[in-house]
PDB file of C-alpha atoms in Angstrom:
ATOM      1  CA  ASN A  23     -24.419  -1.904 -21.622  1.00 62.00           C
ATOM      2  CA  ALA A  24     -20.892  -3.439 -22.243  1.00 74.00           C
ATOM      3  CA  GLY A  25     -18.828  -0.250 -21.356  1.00 94.00           C
ATOM      4  CA  VAL A  26     -15.158  -0.822 -22.544  1.00 97.00           C
ATOM      5  CA  THR A  27     -14.470  -3.994 -24.138  1.00 96.00           C
ATOM      6  CA  GLN A  28     -10.631  -5.086 -24.637  1.00 97.00           C
ATOM      7  CA  THR A  29      -9.527  -8.027 -27.109  1.00 97.00           C
ATOM      8  CA  PRO A  30      -7.680 -10.062 -26.496  1.00 97.00           C
ATOM      9  CA  LYS A  31      -7.636 -10.870 -23.081  1.00 96.00           C
ATOM     10  CA  PHE A  32      -4.279 -12.939 -23.144  1.00 96.00           C
ATOM     11  CA  ARG A  33      -1.595 -13.056 -25.557  1.00 97.00           C
ATOM     12  CA  VAL A  34       1.820 -14.656 -25.667  1.00 97.00           C
ATOM     13  CA  LEU A  35       4.277 -13.075 -28.129  1.00 97.00           C
ATOM     14  CA  LYS A  36       7.778 -13.925 -29.240  1.00 97.00           C
ATOM     15  CA  THR A  37      10.452 -11.025 -29.408  1.00 98.00           C
ATOM     16  CA  GLY A  38       9.934  -9.318 -32.500  1.00 97.00           C
ATOM     17  CA  GLN A  39       6.598 -10.249 -33.309  1.00 97.00           C
ATOM     18  CA  SER A  40       3.922  -7.643 -33.924  1.00 97.00           C
ATOM     19  CA  MET A  41       0.163  -7.316 -32.599  1.00 96.00           C
ATOM     20  CA  THR A  42      -2.768  -5.059 -32.295  1.00 98.00           C
ATOM     21  CA  LEU A  43      -4.924  -4.578 -29.076  1.00 98.00           C
ATOM     22  CA  LEU A  44      -8.488  -3.768 -29.677  1.00 97.00           C
ATOM     23  CA  CYS A  45     -10.522  -1.302 -27.560  1.00 98.00           C
ATOM     24  CA  ALA A  46     -13.990  -0.565 -28.130  1.00 98.00           C
ATOM     25  CA  GLN A  47     -16.318   1.629 -26.020  1.00 97.00           C
ATOM     26  CA  ASP A  48     -20.126   2.125 -26.451  1.00 96.00           C
ATOM     27  CA  MET A  49     -20.631   5.095 -24.154  1.00 94.00           C
ATOM     28  CA  ASN A  50     -19.913   7.855 -26.882  1.00 94.00           C
ATOM     29  CA  HIS A  51     -17.019   9.072 -24.949  1.00 94.00           C
ATOM     30  CA  GLU A  52     -14.491  11.546 -26.579  1.00 92.00           C
ATOM     31  CA  TYR A  53     -11.504  10.611 -24.564  1.00 93.00           C
ATOM     32  CA  MET A  54      -9.712   7.134 -24.710  1.00 95.00           C
ATOM     33  CA  TYR A  55      -6.684   6.021 -23.195  1.00 96.00           C
ATOM     34  CA  TRP A  56      -4.104   3.253 -23.094  1.00 97.00           C
ATOM     35  CA  TYR A  57      -2.389   2.356 -19.652  1.00 97.00           C
ATOM     36  CA  ARG A  58      -0.096  -0.300 -18.830  1.00 97.00           C
ATOM     37  CA  GLN A  59       0.334  -1.658 -15.316  1.00 95.00           C
ATOM     38  CA  ASP A  60       3.550  -3.242 -13.863  1.00 94.00           C
ATOM     39  CA  PRO A  61       4.037  -4.377 -10.236  1.00 88.00           C
ATOM     40  CA  GLY A  62       5.401  -1.430  -8.088  1.00 84.00           C
ATOM     41  CA  MET A  63       5.023   1.229 -10.806  1.00 86.00           C
ATOM     42  CA  GLY A  64       1.164   1.726 -10.935  1.00 88.00           C
ATOM     43  CA  LEU A  65      -0.524   2.794 -13.898  1.00 93.00           C
ATOM     44  CA  ARG A  66       1.495   4.540 -16.794  1.00 94.00           C
ATOM     45  CA  LEU A  67      -0.129   6.243 -19.626  1.00 94.00           C
ATOM     46  CA  ILE A  68       1.119   5.110 -23.011  1.00 97.00           C
ATOM     47  CA  HIS A  69      -1.050   7.098 -25.551  1.00 96.00           C
ATOM     48  CA  TYR A  70      -4.336   8.889 -25.380  1.00 94.00           C
ATOM     49  CA  SER A  71      -6.985  10.295 -27.766  1.00 94.00           C
ATOM     50  CA  VAL A  72      -9.183  13.374 -27.362  1.00 91.00           C
ATOM     51  CA  GLY A  73     -11.565  12.592 -30.245  1.00 92.00           C
ATOM     52  CA  GLU A  74     -11.897  10.633 -33.465  1.00 94.00           C
ATOM     53  CA  GLY A  75      -8.857  10.813 -35.653  1.00 94.00           C
ATOM     54  CA  THR A  76      -6.464  12.472 -32.845  1.00 94.00           C
ATOM     55  CA  THR A  77      -3.717  10.765 -30.749  1.00 95.00           C
ATOM     56  CA  ALA A  78      -1.174  11.827 -28.431  1.00 93.00           C
ATOM     57  CA  LYS A  79       1.962  10.616 -26.618  1.00 94.00           C
ATOM     58  CA  GLY A  80       1.579   9.844 -22.901  1.00 93.00           C
ATOM     59  CA  GLU A  81       4.585   9.091 -20.407  1.00 92.00           C
ATOM     60  CA  VAL A  82       5.748   5.966 -22.127  1.00 96.00           C
ATOM     61  CA  PRO A  83       4.982   6.168 -25.651  1.00 97.00           C
ATOM     62  CA  ASP A  84       8.259   4.302 -27.102  1.00 97.00           C
ATOM     63  CA  GLY A  85       7.705   0.980 -28.970  1.00 97.00           C
ATOM     64  CA  TYR A  86       3.966   1.570 -29.297  1.00 98.00           C
ATOM     65  CA  ASN A  87       1.637   3.114 -31.840  1.00 97.00           C
ATOM     66  CA  VAL A  88      -2.163   3.908 -31.896  1.00 98.00           C
ATOM     67  CA  SER A  89      -4.889   4.818 -34.108  1.00 98.00           C
ATOM     68  CA  ARG A  90      -8.551   6.076 -33.493  1.00 97.00           C
ATOM     69  CA  LEU A  91     -10.166   6.097 -36.853  1.00 95.00           C
ATOM     70  CA  LYS A  92     -13.583   5.580 -35.275  1.00 96.00           C
ATOM     71  CA  LYS A  93     -14.763   7.210 -32.157  1.00 96.00           C
ATOM     72  CA  GLN A  94     -15.624   3.979 -30.351  1.00 97.00           C
ATOM     73  CA  ASN A  95     -12.475   2.289 -31.185  1.00 98.00           C
ATOM     74  CA  PHE A  96      -8.870   2.934 -29.750  1.00 98.00           C
ATOM     75  CA  LEU A  97      -6.075   0.444 -31.205  1.00 98.00           C
ATOM     76  CA  LEU A  98      -2.804  -0.038 -29.795  1.00 98.00           C
ATOM     77  CA  GLY A  99      -0.067  -1.628 -31.805  1.00 98.00           C
ATOM     78  CA  LEU A 100       3.143  -3.112 -30.984  1.00 97.00           C
ATOM     79  CA  GLU A 101       5.327  -3.107 -34.078  1.00 93.00           C
ATOM     80  CA  SER A 102       8.243  -5.258 -32.716  1.00 97.00           C
ATOM     81  CA  ALA A 103       7.732  -6.705 -29.340  1.00 97.00           C
ATOM     82  CA  ALA A 104      10.283  -6.856 -26.742  1.00 97.00           C
ATOM     83  CA  PRO A 105      10.290  -8.573 -23.219  1.00 97.00           C
ATOM     84  CA  SER A 106      10.078  -5.110 -21.531  1.00 97.00           C
ATOM     85  CA  GLN A 107       6.651  -4.897 -23.213  1.00 98.00           C
ATOM     86  CA  THR A 108       5.154  -7.859 -20.969  1.00 98.00           C
ATOM     87  CA  SER A 109       2.683  -6.151 -18.856  1.00 97.00           C
ATOM     88  CA  VAL A 110      -1.155  -5.821 -18.507  1.00 97.00           C
ATOM     89  CA  TYR A 111      -2.651  -3.241 -20.608  1.00 98.00           C
ATOM     90  CA  PHE A 112      -5.585  -1.433 -19.870  1.00 97.00           C
ATOM     91  CA  CYS A 113      -7.897   0.741 -22.130  1.00 97.00           C
ATOM     92  CA  ALA A 114     -10.112   3.559 -20.368  1.00 96.00           C
ATOM     93  CA  SER A 115     -12.539   5.987 -21.745  1.00 95.00           C
ATOM     94  CA  SER A 116     -14.112   9.107 -20.157  1.00 92.00           C
ATOM     95  CA  TYR A 117     -16.462  11.935 -20.880  1.00 85.00           C
ATOM     96  CA  SER A 118     -15.247  15.427 -19.776  1.00 73.00           C
ATOM     97  CA  GLY A 119     -15.461  15.808 -16.148  1.00 67.00           C
ATOM     98  CA  ASP A 120     -16.205  12.452 -15.332  1.00 78.00           C
ATOM     99  CA  GLY A 121     -14.192   9.229 -14.072  1.00 87.00           C
ATOM    100  CA  TYR A 122     -12.713   6.838 -16.175  1.00 92.00           C
ATOM    101  CA  THR A 123     -14.364   3.595 -17.405  1.00 94.00           C
ATOM    102  CA  PHE A 124     -11.670   1.001 -17.829  1.00 96.00           C
ATOM    103  CA  GLY A 125     -11.817  -2.459 -19.598  1.00 96.00           C
ATOM    104  CA  SER A 126     -11.042  -5.517 -17.942  1.00 95.00           C
ATOM    105  CA  GLY A 127      -7.411  -5.560 -19.576  1.00 96.00           C
ATOM    106  CA  THR A 128      -4.918  -7.705 -21.768  1.00 97.00           C
ATOM    107  CA  ARG A 129      -2.479  -9.664 -20.146  1.00 97.00           C
ATOM    108  CA  LEU A 130       0.556  -9.726 -22.733  1.00 98.00           C
ATOM    109  CA  THR A 131       3.777 -11.743 -22.085  1.00 98.00           C
ATOM    110  CA  VAL A 132       6.630 -11.604 -24.616  1.00 98.00           C
ATOM    111  CA  VAL A 133       9.033 -14.076 -24.713  1.00 97.00           C
TER     112      VAL A 133
ATOM    113  CA  GLY B   9       4.064  18.644 -11.763  1.00 84.00           C
ATOM    114  CA  ASN B  10       1.218  16.913 -10.154  1.00 89.00           C
ATOM    115  CA  SER B  11       1.538  13.903  -7.892  1.00 93.00           C
ATOM    116  CA  VAL B  12      -0.578  11.389  -5.524  1.00 95.00           C
ATOM    117  CA  THR B  13       1.199   9.801  -2.582  1.00 96.00           C
ATOM    118  CA  GLN B  14      -0.283   6.758  -0.962  1.00 95.00           C
ATOM    119  CA  MET B  15       1.132   3.691   0.625  1.00 87.00           C
ATOM    120  CA  GLU B  16       1.542   0.629  -1.344  1.00 83.00           C
ATOM    121  CA  GLY B  17       0.653  -1.834   1.605  1.00 86.00           C
ATOM    122  CA  PRO B  18      -0.470  -4.413   1.857  1.00 93.00           C
ATOM    123  CA  VAL B  19      -2.876  -3.462   4.444  1.00 96.00           C
ATOM    124  CA  THR B  20      -4.279  -6.441   6.363  1.00 97.00           C
ATOM    125  CA  LEU B  21      -7.343  -6.098   8.652  1.00 97.00           C
ATOM    126  CA  SER B  22      -9.653  -8.203  10.166  1.00 97.00           C
ATOM    127  CA  GLU B  23     -13.291  -8.500   9.023  1.00 97.00           C
ATOM    128  CA  GLU B  24     -15.533  -5.665  10.431  1.00 97.00           C
ATOM    129  CA  ALA B  25     -12.409  -3.481  11.180  1.00 98.00           C
ATOM    130  CA  PHE B  26     -11.998   0.188  10.655  1.00 98.00           C
ATOM    131  CA  LEU B  27     -10.315   0.991   7.391  1.00 97.00           C
ATOM    132  CA  THR B  28      -8.232   4.240   6.548  1.00 97.00           C
ATOM    133  CA  ILE B  29      -6.187   4.599   3.321  1.00 97.00           C
ATOM    134  CA  ASN B  30      -4.186   7.730   3.351  1.00 97.00           C
ATOM    135  CA  CYS B  31      -3.960   9.734   0.109  1.00 97.00           C
ATOM    136  CA  THR B  32      -2.179  13.230  -0.146  1.00 97.00           C
ATOM    137  CA  TYR B  33      -1.642  15.223  -3.329  1.00 96.00           C
ATOM    138  CA  THR B  34       0.096  18.026  -4.968  1.00 95.00           C
ATOM    139  CA  ALA B  35      -1.625  19.790  -7.752  1.00 92.00           C
ATOM    140  CA  THR B  36      -1.837  23.167  -9.588  1.00 84.00           C
ATOM    141  CA  GLY B  37      -5.197  24.552 -10.105  1.00 81.00           C
ATOM    142  CA  TYR B  38      -8.372  22.840  -8.657  1.00 83.00           C
ATOM    143  CA  PRO B  39      -8.382  19.108  -9.256  1.00 91.00           C
ATOM    144  CA  SER B  40     -11.099  16.662  -8.829  1.00 94.00           C
ATOM    145  CA  LEU B  41     -10.180  13.763  -6.553  1.00 96.00           C
ATOM    146  CA  PHE B  42     -11.238  10.042  -7.292  1.00 96.00           C
ATOM    147  CA  TRP B  43     -10.777   6.605  -5.720  1.00 97.00           C
ATOM    148  CA  TYR B  44     -10.856   3.687  -7.939  1.00 97.00           C
ATOM    149  CA  VAL B  45     -10.870  -0.233  -6.921  1.00 98.00           C
ATOM    150  CA  GLN B  46      -9.321  -3.020  -8.643  1.00 96.00           C
ATOM    151  CA  TYR B  47     -10.470  -6.685  -7.613  1.00 95.00           C
ATOM    152  CA  PRO B  48      -8.224  -9.302  -8.714  1.00 91.00           C
ATOM    153  CA  GLY B  49      -8.010  -9.972 -12.366  1.00 89.00           C
ATOM    154  CA  GLU B  50     -10.240  -6.992 -13.246  1.00 92.00           C
ATOM    155  CA  GLY B  51      -9.844  -3.519 -14.355  1.00 93.00           C
ATOM    156  CA  LEU B  52     -10.187  -0.471 -12.304  1.00 95.00           C
ATOM    157  CA  GLN B  53     -13.644   0.597 -11.214  1.00 96.00           C
ATOM    158  CA  LEU B  54     -14.649   4.191 -10.172  1.00 95.00           C
ATOM    159  CA  LEU B  55     -15.560   3.937  -6.441  1.00 97.00           C
ATOM    160  CA  LEU B  56     -16.080   7.425  -5.405  1.00 97.00           C
ATOM    161  CA  LYS B  57     -15.146  11.153  -6.423  1.00 95.00           C
ATOM    162  CA  ALA B  58     -15.436  14.578  -4.969  1.00 96.00           C
ATOM    163  CA  THR B  59     -15.016  17.624  -7.455  1.00 93.00           C
ATOM    164  CA  LYS B  60     -14.206  20.399  -4.745  1.00 92.00           C
ATOM    165  CA  ALA B  61     -13.045  21.209  -1.447  1.00 94.00           C
ATOM    166  CA  ASP B  62     -15.072  19.892   1.555  1.00 96.00           C
ATOM    167  CA  ASP B  63     -17.156  17.783  -0.753  1.00 96.00           C
ATOM    168  CA  LYS B  64     -17.498  14.070   0.589  1.00 98.00           C
ATOM    169  CA  GLY B  65     -17.747  11.120  -1.762  1.00 97.00           C
ATOM    170  CA  SER B  66     -19.304   8.033  -0.768  1.00 98.00           C
ATOM    171  CA  ASN B  67     -20.230   4.780  -2.265  1.00 97.00           C
ATOM    172  CA  LYS B  68     -20.488   1.155  -0.927  1.00 96.00           C
ATOM    173  CA  GLY B  69     -20.007   2.340   2.633  1.00 97.00           C
ATOM    174  CA  PHE B  70     -16.928   3.942   1.754  1.00 98.00           C
ATOM    175  CA  GLU B  71     -16.162   7.648   2.245  1.00 98.00           C
ATOM    176  CA  ALA B  72     -13.705  10.311   1.289  1.00 98.00           C
ATOM    177  CA  THR B  73     -13.719  14.181   2.013  1.00 98.00           C
ATOM    178  CA  TYR B  74     -11.581  16.506  -0.151  1.00 97.00           C
ATOM    179  CA  ARG B  75      -9.631  18.567   2.289  1.00 96.00           C
ATOM    180  CA  LYS B  76      -7.990  21.272   0.583  1.00 94.00           C
ATOM    181  CA  GLU B  77      -6.170  22.626   3.653  1.00 94.00           C
ATOM    182  CA  THR B  78      -4.319  19.244   4.093  1.00 95.00           C
ATOM    183  CA  THR B  79      -4.219  18.270   0.446  1.00 96.00           C
ATOM    184  CA  SER B  80      -5.729  15.116   1.530  1.00 97.00           C
ATOM    185  CA  PHE B  81      -8.593  12.724   0.417  1.00 98.00           C
ATOM    186  CA  HIS B  82      -8.206   9.770   2.777  1.00 98.00           C
ATOM    187  CA  LEU B  83     -10.489   6.690   2.194  1.00 98.00           C
ATOM    188  CA  GLU B  84     -12.496   5.194   5.061  1.00 98.00           C
ATOM    189  CA  LYS B  85     -14.864   2.466   5.820  1.00 98.00           C
ATOM    190  CA  GLY B  86     -16.416   1.580   9.023  1.00 97.00           C
ATOM    191  CA  SER B  87     -16.359  -2.087   8.801  1.00 96.00           C
ATOM    192  CA  VAL B  88     -14.568  -3.909   5.988  1.00 98.00           C
ATOM    193  CA  GLN B  89     -15.651  -7.232   4.560  1.00 97.00           C
ATOM    194  CA  VAL B  90     -13.693 -10.008   2.976  1.00 97.00           C
ATOM    195  CA  SER B  91     -15.178  -9.002  -0.497  1.00 97.00           C
ATOM    196  CA  ASP B  92     -13.493  -5.332   0.025  1.00 97.00           C
ATOM    197  CA  SER B  93     -10.150  -7.053  -0.557  1.00 97.00           C
ATOM    198  CA  ALA B  94      -8.866  -5.358  -3.581  1.00 97.00           C
ATOM    199  CA  VAL B  95      -6.129  -2.772  -4.746  1.00 96.00           C
ATOM    200  CA  TYR B  96      -7.426   0.842  -4.100  1.00 97.00           C
ATOM    201  CA  PHE B  97      -6.021   3.824  -6.237  1.00 96.00           C
ATOM    202  CA  CYS B  98      -6.302   7.632  -5.323  1.00 97.00           C
ATOM    203  CA  ALA B  99      -6.441   9.690  -8.371  1.00 96.00           C
ATOM    204  CA  LEU B 100      -6.197  13.339  -9.079  1.00 93.00           C
ATOM    205  CA  HIS B 101      -8.115  14.723 -12.301  1.00 90.00           C
ATOM    206  CA  THR B 102      -7.136  17.849 -13.983  1.00 86.00           C
ATOM    207  CA  TYR B 103      -7.391  19.647 -17.051  1.00 78.00           C
ATOM    208  CA  SER B 104      -4.311  20.606 -19.240  1.00 71.00           C
ATOM    209  CA  GLY B 105      -4.165  21.527 -22.932  1.00 67.00           C
ATOM    210  CA  GLY B 106      -7.709  20.873 -23.568  1.00 66.00           C
ATOM    211  CA  TYR B 107      -7.944  17.224 -22.327  1.00 70.00           C
ATOM    212  CA  GLN B 108      -8.587  15.574 -18.820  1.00 75.00           C
ATOM    213  CA  LYS B 109      -5.190  14.388 -17.344  1.00 82.00           C
ATOM    214  CA  VAL B 110      -5.157  11.907 -14.489  1.00 90.00           C
ATOM    215  CA  THR B 111      -2.640  11.256 -11.940  1.00 91.00           C
ATOM    216  CA  PHE B 112      -2.768   7.888 -10.148  1.00 93.00           C
ATOM    217  CA  GLY B 113      -1.018   6.946  -6.896  1.00 94.00           C
ATOM    218  CA  ILE B 114       0.644   3.644  -6.891  1.00 94.00           C
ATOM    219  CA  GLY B 115      -2.443   1.641  -5.151  1.00 95.00           C
ATOM    220  CA  THR B 116      -2.829   0.383  -1.863  1.00 95.00           C
ATOM    221  CA  LYS B 117      -3.550  -3.328  -1.645  1.00 95.00           C
ATOM    222  CA  LEU B 118      -6.141  -4.387   1.131  1.00 97.00           C
ATOM    223  CA  GLN B 119      -6.319  -7.783   2.428  1.00 97.00           C
ATOM    224  CA  VAL B 120      -9.341  -8.526   4.757  1.00 97.00           C
ATOM    225  CA  ILE B 121      -9.168 -11.833   6.601  1.00 97.00           C
ATOM    226  CA  PRO B 122     -12.041 -13.533   8.386  1.00 95.00           C
TER     227      PRO B 122
END
């Protein structure tokens, strides 16, 4: 049982470049989330999805876009990367009432 | 709004010492309370949970009791090991607008020395 798989695990981008982070879950969870984790700031919600074809903004959505075309996948896009987006990104999924299952993270550096 | 308060640490303990990590919360309604653990270089993992007042969650020797009267969910372990070194997050789960909303604490770093 793979759980939540994030790709890539590491990435270095130049300012202005774009990229897509992929999250895939095999637990048939309805809810999926993207967080960023920064030192001293804990976890902050970027975007979330309550089901296939739906997305919504979290606390810090600016500079990011998401899509959930298939129930098992949740994509996070950066259209024009900025140094302030240097962070560790975590995807999570859940079933109603249960705790979250997290991926192992993507460490992104924007130079 | 909802909030979770925990100390950032680091908390440094010797092996076999007793551990307490405090967590207090403010919330409307009837939240469920969770503890997650993050080992170095990994994502968060669910450690234990409690869904209503006076419930006790337990796992891997860790325990926490949902105290509604003091709005607390303190994490305890009787004898810590070096392998328990990690960051521990207290979290509050509620439902709002039809989806599960989670509020995380800032995380408490635990260092256990031999």
